[in-house]
mmCIF file of C-alpha atoms in Angstrom:
data_model
loop_
_atom_site.group_PDB
_atom_site.id
_atom_site.type_symbol
_atom_site.label_atom_id
_atom_site.label_comp_id
_atom_site.label_asym_id
_atom_site.label_seq_id
_atom_site.Cartn_x
_atom_site.Cartn_y
_atom_site.Cartn_z
ATOM 1 C CA MET A 212 160.583 6.788 131.418
ATOM 2 C CA THR A 213 157.491 8.737 130.468
ATOM 3 C CA THR A 214 156.991 12.356 129.528
ATOM 4 C CA LEU A 215 154.034 13.797 131.412
ATOM 5 C CA VAL A 216 153.701 17.059 129.495
ATOM 6 C CA TYR A 217 154.706 17.044 125.850
ATOM 7 C CA VAL A 218 156.007 20.029 123.932
ATOM 8 C CA CYS A 219 158.136 20.378 120.836
ATOM 9 C CA ALA A 220 161.701 21.493 121.402
ATOM 10 C CA MET A 221 165.050 21.937 119.686
ATOM 11 C CA SER A 222 168.552 20.999 120.691
ATOM 12 C CA VAL A 223 171.904 19.874 119.272
ATOM 13 C CA LEU A 224 172.750 17.050 116.860
ATOM 14 C CA SER A 225 174.160 13.680 117.816
ATOM 15 C CA ALA A 226 177.709 12.632 117.097
ATOM 16 C CA GLY A 227 176.787 8.934 116.986
ATOM 17 C CA ARG A 228 176.839 6.936 113.775
ATOM 18 C CA LEU A 229 174.303 4.439 112.490
ATOM 19 C CA TRP A 230 175.659 1.191 111.063
ATOM 20 C CA LEU A 231 173.312 -0.982 109.056
ATOM 21 C CA GLY A 232 173.297 -4.636 109.950
ATOM 22 C CA SER A 233 171.444 -7.487 108.293
ATOM 23 C CA GLN A 234 168.723 -5.193 106.965
ATOM 24 C CA THR A 235 168.624 -1.904 105.108
ATOM 25 C CA MET A 236 166.615 1.213 105.879
ATOM 26 C CA GLY A 237 165.406 3.357 103.017
ATOM 27 C CA THR A 238 167.820 3.276 100.064
ATOM 28 C CA LEU A 239 171.016 2.788 102.101
ATOM 29 C CA SER A 240 173.251 -0.154 101.305
ATOM 30 C CA LEU A 241 174.697 -2.647 103.761
ATOM 31 C CA GLU A 242 177.344 -1.320 106.158
ATOM 32 C CA GLU A 243 176.930 2.232 104.825
ATOM 33 C CA LYS A 244 177.344 5.095 107.282
ATOM 34 C CA THR A 245 174.554 7.630 107.587
ATOM 35 C CA PRO A 246 174.568 11.149 108.987
ATOM 36 C CA PRO A 247 174.189 11.371 112.798
ATOM 37 C CA VAL A 248 171.446 9.164 114.226
ATOM 38 C CA HIS A 249 168.365 11.034 115.405
ATOM 39 C CA LEU A 250 167.038 8.691 118.065
ATOM 40 C CA SER A 251 163.459 9.193 119.183
ATOM 41 C CA MET A 252 163.623 6.774 122.134
ATOM 42 C CA ILE A 253 166.098 4.623 124.069
ATOM 43 C CA GLN A 254 165.775 1.694 126.456
ATOM 44 C CA MET A 255 169.144 0.623 127.788
ATOM 45 C CA ALA A 256 169.534 -2.737 129.543
ATOM 46 C CA ASN A 257 172.920 -1.858 131.036
ATOM 47 C CA SER A 258 175.904 0.370 130.353
ATOM 48 C CA ARG A 259 176.585 -1.229 126.950
ATOM 49 C CA THR A 260 173.513 -2.950 125.488
ATOM 50 C CA GLY A 261 170.111 -1.505 124.724
ATOM 51 C CA TRP A 262 167.392 -0.635 122.242
ATOM 52 C CA GLY A 263 166.673 2.570 120.368
ATOM 53 C CA GLU A 264 164.109 3.853 117.907
ATOM 54 C CA ILE A 265 164.231 6.295 115.010
ATOM 55 C CA ASP A 266 161.183 7.782 113.298
ATOM 56 C CA THR A 267 161.402 7.949 109.512
ATOM 57 C CA GLY A 268 157.842 9.211 109.016
ATOM 58 C CA SER A 269 155.944 6.227 107.639
ATOM 59 C CA HIS A 270 158.134 3.721 109.493
ATOM 60 C CA THR A 271 159.875 3.235 112.822
ATOM 61 C CA GLY A 272 163.338 1.746 112.915
ATOM 62 C CA ILE A 273 164.160 -0.475 115.891
ATOM 63 C CA LEU A 274 167.904 -0.319 116.605
ATOM 64 C CA SER A 275 170.252 -2.121 118.971
ATOM 65 C CA THR A 276 173.630 -1.199 120.443
ATOM 66 C CA ASN A 277 176.295 -3.211 122.268
ATOM 67 C CA ASP A 278 178.818 -0.438 122.905
ATOM 68 C CA GLY A 279 176.869 2.024 125.004
ATOM 69 C CA GLY A 280 175.247 3.866 122.118
ATOM 70 C CA VAL A 281 178.344 4.704 120.051
ATOM 71 C CA ARG A 282 177.152 2.534 117.147
ATOM 72 C CA TRP A 283 173.664 1.249 116.332
ATOM 73 C CA LYS A 284 172.407 -1.586 114.125
ATOM 74 C CA VAL A 285 169.017 -1.762 112.489
ATOM 75 C CA ALA A 286 167.118 -4.710 113.957
ATOM 76 C CA VAL A 287 163.957 -4.199 111.897
ATOM 77 C CA ARG A 288 161.835 -1.499 110.291
ATOM 78 C CA VAL A 289 158.100 -1.538 111.086
ATOM 79 C CA PRO A 290 155.101 0.608 110.075
ATOM 80 C CA SER A 291 154.817 3.730 112.213
ATOM 81 C CA TYR A 292 151.400 2.678 113.570
ATOM 82 C CA SER A 293 152.689 -0.692 114.850
ATOM 83 C CA PRO A 294 152.792 -1.011 118.647
ATOM 84 C CA ILE A 295 156.300 -1.782 119.957
ATOM 85 C CA GLU A 296 157.389 -3.254 123.281
ATOM 86 C CA LEU A 297 161.102 -3.359 124.111
ATOM 87 C CA GLY A 298 162.549 -5.501 126.883
ATOM 88 C CA ASN A 299 165.900 -6.221 128.449
ATOM 89 C CA SER A 300 168.111 -9.215 127.631
ATOM 90 C CA GLY A 301 167.494 -8.832 123.900
ATOM 91 C CA ALA A 302 163.700 -9.273 123.825
ATOM 92 C CA ALA A 303 161.416 -7.073 121.695
ATOM 93 C CA TRP A 304 157.957 -7.290 120.130
ATOM 94 C CA TYR A 305 155.871 -5.448 117.552
ATOM 95 C CA ALA A 306 152.451 -6.156 116.048
ATOM 96 C CA THR A 307 151.150 -5.819 112.500
ATOM 97 C CA GLU A 308 147.622 -6.162 111.196
ATOM 98 C CA THR A 309 145.800 -6.835 107.946
ATOM 99 C CA SER A 310 142.632 -5.165 106.715
ATOM 100 C CA GLY A 311 139.552 -6.422 104.903
ATOM 101 C CA ARG A 312 136.552 -8.455 105.955
ATOM 102 C CA THR A 313 138.606 -10.855 108.064
ATOM 103 C CA PRO A 314 141.408 -8.784 109.615
ATOM 104 C CA TYR A 315 144.166 -10.459 111.599
ATOM 105 C CA ALA A 316 147.024 -9.285 113.779
ATOM 106 C CA ARG A 317 150.354 -11.013 114.257
ATOM 107 C CA VAL A 318 153.019 -10.405 116.873
ATOM 108 C CA HIS A 319 156.646 -10.471 115.757
ATOM 109 C CA PHE A 320 159.265 -11.115 118.437
ATOM 110 C CA THR A 321 162.987 -11.552 118.963
ATOM 111 C CA LYS A 322 165.028 -12.831 121.889
ATOM 112 C CA ASP A 323 168.521 -12.053 120.579
ATOM 113 C CA TRP A 324 168.602 -8.282 119.953
ATOM 114 C CA GLY A 325 166.970 -8.553 116.551
ATOM 115 C CA ARG A 326 169.257 -11.065 114.880
ATOM 116 C CA HIS A 327 166.335 -13.466 114.428
ATOM 117 C CA TRP A 328 162.587 -12.730 114.419
ATOM 118 C CA SER A 329 159.666 -15.124 114.841
ATOM 119 C CA VAL A 330 155.942 -14.621 114.165
ATOM 120 C CA SER A 331 153.000 -15.608 116.345
ATOM 121 C CA ASN A 332 149.778 -17.343 115.407
ATOM 122 C CA PRO A 333 147.184 -15.067 113.707
ATOM 123 C CA LEU A 334 144.916 -13.112 116.071
ATOM 124 C CA ARG A 335 141.430 -12.614 114.565
ATOM 125 C CA LEU A 336 140.347 -8.977 114.987
ATOM 126 C CA PRO A 337 136.812 -7.546 115.101
ATOM 127 C CA SER A 338 135.765 -6.890 111.520
ATOM 128 C CA GLY A 339 135.676 -3.201 110.600
ATOM 129 C CA ARG A 340 135.921 -1.904 114.180
ATOM 130 C CA SER A 341 139.457 -2.025 115.549
ATOM 131 C CA ASP A 342 141.916 0.794 114.917
ATOM 132 C CA ARG A 343 144.490 0.605 117.745
ATOM 133 C CA LEU A 344 146.659 -2.181 119.159
ATOM 134 C CA GLN A 345 148.700 -2.042 122.366
ATOM 135 C CA LEU A 346 151.303 -4.479 123.710
ATOM 136 C CA SER A 347 152.285 -4.897 127.364
ATOM 137 C CA PHE A 348 154.520 -7.476 129.081
ATOM 138 C CA ALA A 349 155.022 -8.242 132.754
ATOM 139 C CA ALA A 350 158.457 -8.446 134.349
ATOM 140 C CA GLY A 351 160.280 -11.500 133.054
ATOM 141 C CA ARG A 352 158.687 -10.953 129.632
ATOM 142 C CA LYS A 353 157.063 -14.385 129.537
ATOM 143 C CA HIS A 354 153.503 -13.164 130.105
ATOM 144 C CA GLY A 355 152.169 -10.548 127.715
ATOM 145 C CA TRP A 356 148.928 -8.893 126.630
ATOM 146 C CA MET A 357 147.608 -7.175 123.535
ATOM 147 C CA THR A 358 144.513 -4.989 123.563
ATOM 148 C CA VAL A 359 142.417 -4.095 120.534
ATOM 149 C CA SER A 360 140.659 -0.736 120.839
ATOM 150 C CA ALA A 361 138.342 1.379 118.702
ATOM 151 C CA GLY A 362 136.739 4.794 118.807
ATOM 152 C CA GLY A 363 137.881 8.326 119.448
ATOM 153 C CA MET A 364 138.769 10.288 122.568
ATOM 154 C CA ASN A 365 135.187 10.483 123.815
ATOM 155 C CA SER A 366 134.108 6.992 122.845
ATOM 156 C CA ALA A 367 137.189 4.786 123.106
ATOM 157 C CA GLN A 368 136.607 1.189 124.112
ATOM 158 C CA THR A 369 138.603 -2.021 124.327
ATOM 159 C CA LEU A 370 137.117 -4.717 122.112
ATOM 160 C CA GLN A 371 139.511 -7.568 122.880
ATOM 161 C CA VAL A 372 142.262 -8.588 125.300
ATOM 162 C CA TRP A 373 144.699 -11.249 124.073
ATOM 163 C CA ASN A 374 147.229 -13.040 126.268
ATOM 164 C CA THR A 375 150.452 -15.028 125.781
ATOM 165 C CA ASN A 376 152.270 -17.160 128.349
ATOM 166 C CA ASP A 377 155.264 -18.172 126.242
ATOM 167 C CA GLY A 378 156.879 -14.849 125.358
ATOM 168 C CA GLY A 379 154.747 -14.072 122.313
ATOM 169 C CA ALA A 380 154.608 -17.214 120.168
ATOM 170 C CA LYS A 381 151.040 -18.288 120.935
ATOM 171 C CA TRP A 382 148.196 -15.907 121.824
ATOM 172 C CA ASN A 383 144.697 -16.656 123.145
ATOM 173 C CA LEU A 384 141.650 -14.409 123.401
ATOM 174 C CA ARG A 385 141.332 -13.534 127.085
ATOM 175 C CA SER A 386 138.202 -11.352 127.054
ATOM 176 C CA ASN A 387 136.008 -9.230 124.870
ATOM 177 C CA GLU A 388 134.804 -5.691 125.625
ATOM 178 C CA ASN A 389 135.895 -4.286 128.987
ATOM 179 C CA PRO A 390 135.608 -0.816 130.595
ATOM 180 C CA SER A 391 139.231 0.320 130.159
ATOM 181 C CA ASP A 392 141.067 1.446 127.038
ATOM 182 C CA PHE A 393 144.783 1.737 127.892
ATOM 183 C CA LEU A 394 147.004 -0.790 129.684
ATOM 184 C CA LEU A 395 149.169 0.670 132.458
ATOM 185 C CA GLY A 396 151.088 -2.500 133.273
ATOM 186 C CA PHE A 397 151.088 -5.974 134.806
ATOM 187 C CA GLN A 398 152.864 -6.949 138.003
ATOM 188 C CA ASN A 399 152.767 -10.663 137.175
ATOM 189 C CA SER A 400 150.749 -13.170 135.150
ATOM 190 C CA LEU A 401 147.486 -12.282 136.950
ATOM 191 C CA ALA A 402 147.595 -8.752 138.420
ATOM 192 C CA GLY A 403 147.318 -5.830 136.008
ATOM 193 C CA TRP A 404 145.950 -2.316 135.667
ATOM 194 C CA ALA A 405 144.405 -0.230 132.916
ATOM 195 C CA GLU A 406 143.202 3.329 132.507
ATOM 196 C CA CYS A 407 139.795 4.543 131.432
ATOM 197 C CA SER A 408 140.350 7.820 129.585
ATOM 198 C CA HIS A 409 136.953 8.463 128.022
ATOM 199 C CA ALA A 410 136.426 12.186 127.372
ATOM 200 C CA GLY A 411 140.146 12.824 127.468
ATOM 201 C CA SER A 412 142.279 12.648 130.590
ATOM 202 C CA PRO A 413 140.537 11.060 133.566
ATOM 203 C CA VAL A 414 138.821 13.381 136.051
ATOM 204 C CA ALA A 415 140.569 13.597 139.412
ATOM 205 C CA ALA A 416 137.257 13.378 141.256
ATOM 206 C CA ALA A 417 136.706 10.005 139.655
ATOM 207 C CA LEU A 418 139.885 8.757 141.300
ATOM 208 C CA ALA A 419 138.562 9.481 144.783
ATOM 209 C CA PRO A 420 136.673 6.824 146.799
ATOM 210 C CA PRO A 421 132.902 7.221 146.340
ATOM 211 C CA LYS A 422 131.225 8.968 149.290
ATOM 212 C CA SER A 423 127.591 8.818 148.202
ATOM 213 C CA SER A 424 125.294 7.002 145.838
ATOM 214 C CA GLN A 425 125.534 9.973 143.506
ATOM 215 C CA SER A 426 129.327 9.910 143.315
ATOM 216 C CA THR A 427 129.429 6.183 142.481
ATOM 217 C CA SER A 428 128.144 7.057 139.009
ATOM 218 C CA LEU A 429 131.476 8.697 138.240
ATOM 219 C CA GLN A 430 133.617 6.829 135.732
ATOM 220 C CA PRO A 431 136.718 5.567 137.570
ATOM 221 C CA ALA A 432 140.040 6.174 135.852
ATOM 222 C CA LEU A 433 141.752 3.027 137.099
ATOM 223 C CA TYR A 434 140.707 -0.602 136.638
ATOM 224 C CA ARG A 435 142.368 -3.679 138.084
ATOM 225 C CA THR A 436 142.401 -7.329 137.040
ATOM 226 C CA VAL A 437 143.479 -10.259 139.217
ATOM 227 C CA ASP A 438 142.778 -12.978 136.653
ATOM 228 C CA GLY A 439 145.140 -12.014 133.849
ATOM 229 C CA GLY A 440 142.775 -9.646 132.046
ATOM 230 C CA ARG A 441 139.617 -11.758 131.933
ATOM 231 C CA THR A 442 137.650 -9.433 134.227
ATOM 232 C CA TRP A 443 138.272 -5.866 135.449
ATOM 233 C CA GLN A 444 137.055 -3.999 138.529
ATOM 234 C CA PRO A 445 137.370 -0.273 139.377
ATOM 235 C CA GLN A 446 140.057 0.755 141.825
ATOM 236 C CA TYR A 447 139.875 4.225 143.360
ATOM 237 C CA LEU A 448 143.021 6.190 144.188
ATOM 238 C CA PRO A 449 143.585 8.790 146.930
ATOM 239 C CA VAL A 450 143.494 12.388 145.666
ATOM 240 C CA PRO A 451 144.012 15.629 147.660
ATOM 241 C CA ALA A 452 140.768 17.440 148.407
ATOM 242 C CA ASN A 453 141.650 20.569 146.422
ATOM 243 C CA LEU A 454 142.212 18.472 143.322
ATOM 244 C CA VAL A 455 138.867 16.736 143.714
ATOM 245 C CA ALA A 456 136.944 19.945 144.356
ATOM 246 C CA HIS A 457 137.265 21.354 140.857
ATOM 247 C CA ALA A 458 137.635 18.043 139.020
ATOM 248 C CA GLY A 459 141.223 18.733 138.011
ATOM 249 C CA LEU A 460 142.517 16.632 135.145
ATOM 250 C CA ALA A 461 144.903 13.819 135.979
ATOM 251 C CA SER A 462 147.271 11.973 133.703
ATOM 252 C CA LEU A 463 148.352 8.450 134.592
ATOM 253 C CA THR A 464 151.271 6.693 132.899
ATOM 254 C CA ASN A 465 152.728 3.205 132.649
ATOM 255 C CA MET A 466 153.666 1.349 135.826
ATOM 256 C CA THR A 467 157.132 0.221 136.883
ATOM 257 C CA TRP A 468 157.419 -2.865 139.101
ATOM 258 C CA PHE A 469 160.089 -4.258 141.419
ATOM 259 C CA GLY A 470 158.455 -7.328 142.930
ATOM 260 C CA ARG A 471 155.507 -6.104 145.019
ATOM 261 C CA THR A 472 156.753 -2.502 144.926
ATOM 262 C CA GLY A 473 155.328 -0.437 142.104
ATOM 263 C CA PHE A 474 155.304 3.147 140.833
ATOM 264 C CA MET A 475 152.933 5.058 138.565
ATOM 265 C CA GLU A 476 153.567 8.593 137.361
ATOM 266 C CA CYS A 477 150.781 11.173 137.443
ATOM 267 C CA SER A 478 150.055 14.853 136.882
ATOM 268 C CA PHE A 479 147.242 17.064 138.153
ATOM 269 C CA ALA A 480 145.777 20.434 137.283
ATOM 270 C CA SER A 481 144.881 22.065 140.600
ATOM 271 C CA ASP A 482 142.484 24.872 141.483
ATOM 272 C CA ARG A 483 145.137 26.309 143.851
ATOM 273 C CA LEU A 484 148.742 27.398 143.443
ATOM 274 C CA PRO A 485 150.759 25.761 142.088
ATOM 275 C CA TYR A 486 148.270 25.092 139.313
ATOM 276 C CA GLU A 487 150.158 22.186 137.721
ATOM 277 C CA LYS A 488 151.428 19.347 139.910
ATOM 278 C CA TRP A 489 153.399 16.183 139.218
ATOM 279 C CA GLY A 490 154.048 13.169 141.362
ATOM 280 C CA LEU A 491 154.147 9.428 141.837
ATOM 281 C CA TYR A 492 151.677 6.872 143.101
ATOM 282 C CA SER A 493 153.465 4.056 144.915
ATOM 283 C CA THR A 494 152.531 0.689 146.393
ATOM 284 C CA THR A 495 154.407 -1.860 148.490
ATOM 285 C CA ASP A 496 151.725 -4.566 148.617
ATOM 286 C CA GLY A 497 151.386 -5.471 144.958
ATOM 287 C CA GLY A 498 148.927 -2.722 144.085
ATOM 288 C CA VAL A 499 146.228 -3.381 146.678
ATOM 289 C CA HIS A 500 146.834 0.068 148.192
ATOM 290 C CA TRP A 501 148.399 3.128 146.555
ATOM 291 C CA SER A 502 149.754 6.335 148.127
ATOM 292 C CA LEU A 503 150.271 9.653 146.349
ATOM 293 C CA HIS A 504 153.512 11.632 146.555
ATOM 294 C CA ILE A 505 153.432 15.086 144.979
ATOM 295 C CA VAL A 506 156.955 15.873 143.794
ATOM 296 C CA ASN A 507 156.845 19.252 142.057
ATOM 297 C CA GLY A 508 154.527 21.945 140.763
ATOM 298 C CA VAL A 509 154.562 25.157 138.763
ATOM 299 C CA SER A 510 152.317 28.214 138.871
ATOM 300 C CA ASN A 511 151.196 27.711 135.263
ATOM 301 C CA ASN A 512 152.011 25.508 132.313
ATOM 302 C CA TYR A 513 150.630 27.252 129.263
ATOM 303 C CA GLY A 514 151.434 30.180 126.993
ATOM 304 C CA ASP A 515 154.966 31.307 126.180
ATOM 305 C CA HIS A 516 156.672 29.416 129.004
ATOM 306 C CA MET A 517 156.027 25.762 129.882
ATOM 307 C CA HIS A 518 157.645 22.869 131.713
ATOM 308 C CA ASP A 519 158.285 19.357 130.467
ATOM 309 C CA VAL A 520 158.516 16.851 133.360
ATOM 310 C CA THR A 521 159.812 13.274 133.153
ATOM 311 C CA PHE A 522 160.522 10.571 135.741
ATOM 312 C CA ASP A 523 162.874 7.612 135.562
ATOM 313 C CA ILE A 524 162.335 4.853 138.133
ATOM 314 C CA ALA A 525 165.655 3.003 138.098
ATOM 315 C CA GLY A 526 164.884 1.183 141.369
ATOM 316 C CA PRO A 527 162.881 1.535 144.595
ATOM 317 C CA LYS A 528 165.750 3.575 146.052
ATOM 318 C CA ASP A 529 166.910 5.207 142.842
ATOM 319 C CA LEU A 530 164.386 7.759 141.533
ATOM 320 C CA TRP A 531 165.134 10.515 139.014
ATOM 321 C CA GLU A 532 163.207 13.541 137.761
ATOM 322 C CA THR A 533 163.942 16.074 135.030
ATOM 323 C CA ILE A 534 162.246 19.459 134.652
ATOM 324 C CA THR A 535 162.860 21.182 131.332
ATOM 325 C CA GLN A 536 161.799 24.796 130.802
ATOM 326 C CA VAL A 537 160.635 25.529 127.282
ATOM 327 C CA SER A 538 159.597 28.737 125.533
ATOM 328 C CA ALA A 539 157.513 29.550 122.497
ATOM 329 C CA THR A 540 159.312 30.719 119.367
ATOM 330 C CA LEU A 541 158.044 32.991 116.629
ATOM 331 C CA ASN A 542 156.208 30.834 114.074
ATOM 332 C CA GLY A 543 158.062 27.738 115.215
ATOM 333 C CA PRO A 544 158.203 24.899 117.753
ATOM 334 C CA TYR A 545 158.889 25.358 121.441
ATOM 335 C CA ARG A 546 162.550 25.856 122.334
ATOM 336 C CA SER A 547 164.099 24.007 125.263
ATOM 337 C CA ASN A 548 165.959 26.434 127.521
ATOM 338 C CA TYR A 549 167.467 24.165 130.168
ATOM 339 C CA THR A 550 166.929 20.919 132.110
ATOM 340 C CA MET A 551 167.286 20.495 135.869
ATOM 341 C CA LEU A 552 167.986 16.987 137.218
ATOM 342 C CA TYR A 553 166.791 15.753 140.637
ATOM 343 C CA HIS A 554 167.386 12.492 142.521
ATOM 344 C CA SER A 555 165.778 10.705 145.467
ATOM 345 C CA GLU A 556 166.865 7.584 147.337
ATOM 346 C CA GLY A 557 163.294 6.455 147.960
ATOM 347 C CA ILE A 558 159.675 7.503 147.630
ATOM 348 C CA ASN A 559 159.610 8.915 151.181
ATOM 349 C CA GLN A 560 163.068 10.489 150.940
ATOM 350 C CA PRO A 561 163.755 14.120 149.956
ATOM 351 C CA TRP A 562 164.488 15.073 146.373
ATOM 352 C CA LYS A 563 167.937 16.599 145.912
ATOM 353 C CA GLU A 564 168.981 18.834 143.071
ATOM 354 C CA VAL A 565 171.797 17.241 141.049
ATOM 355 C CA GLY A 566 172.227 20.221 138.744
ATOM 356 C CA LYS A 567 171.634 21.589 135.287
ATOM 357 C CA THR A 568 172.467 19.301 132.362
ATOM 358 C CA PRO A 569 174.803 20.679 129.634
ATOM 359 C CA VAL A 570 171.969 20.643 127.072
ATOM 360 C CA PRO A 571 168.198 20.261 127.522
ATOM 361 C CA LEU A 572 167.234 16.570 127.744
ATOM 362 C CA SER A 573 163.847 15.181 126.750
ATOM 363 C CA ASP A 574 164.478 11.736 128.228
ATOM 364 C CA VAL A 575 166.794 10.440 130.984
ATOM 365 C CA GLN A 576 167.369 6.784 131.864
ATOM 366 C CA PHE A 577 169.701 5.411 134.531
ATOM 367 C CA VAL A 578 170.892 1.792 134.567
ATOM 368 C CA SER A 579 172.701 2.184 137.919
ATOM 369 C CA PRO A 580 172.939 4.920 140.551
ATOM 370 C CA ARG A 581 175.896 6.435 138.668
ATOM 371 C CA MET A 582 175.483 5.304 135.040
ATOM 372 C CA GLY A 583 172.820 7.020 132.953
ATOM 373 C CA PHE A 584 171.860 8.138 129.450
ATOM 374 C CA GLY A 585 170.164 11.330 128.306
ATOM 375 C CA LEU A 586 168.394 11.990 125.002
ATOM 376 C CA THR A 587 167.755 15.397 123.453
ATOM 377 C CA SER A 588 164.641 16.210 121.443
ATOM 378 C CA THR A 589 166.684 15.956 118.230
ATOM 379 C CA GLY A 590 168.103 12.539 119.080
ATOM 380 C CA ALA A 591 171.539 13.312 120.504
ATOM 381 C CA LEU A 592 172.615 10.753 123.105
ATOM 382 C CA TYR A 593 174.553 11.826 126.216
ATOM 383 C CA ARG A 594 176.061 9.628 128.927
ATOM 384 C CA THR A 595 176.995 10.152 132.581
ATOM 385 C CA THR A 596 179.109 7.940 134.839
ATOM 386 C CA ASP A 597 178.926 10.022 138.038
ATOM 387 C CA GLY A 598 175.206 10.203 138.806
ATOM 388 C CA GLY A 599 174.316 13.039 136.449
ATOM 389 C CA ARG A 600 176.888 15.664 137.425
ATOM 390 C CA ILE A 601 178.944 15.423 134.232
ATOM 391 C CA TRP A 602 177.483 14.468 130.846
ATOM 392 C CA ARG A 603 179.382 13.658 127.643
ATOM 393 C CA LEU A 604 178.109 13.295 124.096
ATOM 394 C CA THR A 605 178.188 9.654 122.968
#
């Protein structure tokens, strides 16, 4: 689940309760109840078990649940800048780093929902240059990658790519500098993709296949590796002509894979109505070819009224979309007005309106065609058992 357009919003409070497990958070004692949990993210494995996160400012708490989100246990608390990767079947990873003349990173991982944590070998970082780490794991969670990046929006670059083939215990340096700076996902141990977002969001014209010697100088937004991250080559994506004409900005997000079928969310700023468009790139041949499917668009997405769009790819024939209308408030954050939920039974099938959710939702995740969870911007967790028609507070 990825939010394509981010705005601040307000909603109701959660009725869930946080129970502390083997660790404490802040000054709370063991087994002490806290006020309602304000979850910032969820990743449910099924109707009962899953991961959650809470943001405490300087730290992020990684939580687990085994009763569908009614109660949560603290698995670990990590620095807020640490990259986190959460998987199904109890697997999770986060990375920490040291500073100084010889900086190192280490990857911490669990396979049992946070009851026990192990630490990887030290990963030597470039001295005085790295400032961002990113973790990414392929399906199965055995093969993983960590990138080390540096620089700002207009000069970002990846300095190192590390790889593990045993779930995170041992890491090896796969390559040094490469042209991309954000991992989008790996289909398997060899095939992966990354985004080049120099100068902000990638330019839509750069996604189009080059048509002349002049256009080949454009920086492509998408890079592909077929050797596990050792080398990367540009891969151009199809873009409608009106988006290319005025170099509309595109936003690409993490990939979701089901065997050789994959999905990648995107958004475009068009020079024609509707000005803002959202959709999905899809592939059925392991990422060799991608097709674009525009799902929705609005006439504008700035000023007093905006839209927040999210997708949840529960399966190749189980696609979900939420569109939340938000409004500006006087001297305050944006206010969420309502959320509309849509469903499709496949990338080439029509999208059907399910209905308006009882409260605005910032994140929706389905674990089956009927069972799903919804999160508000203030961390309240809702659940549906009938495909999104009725929602109840957890």
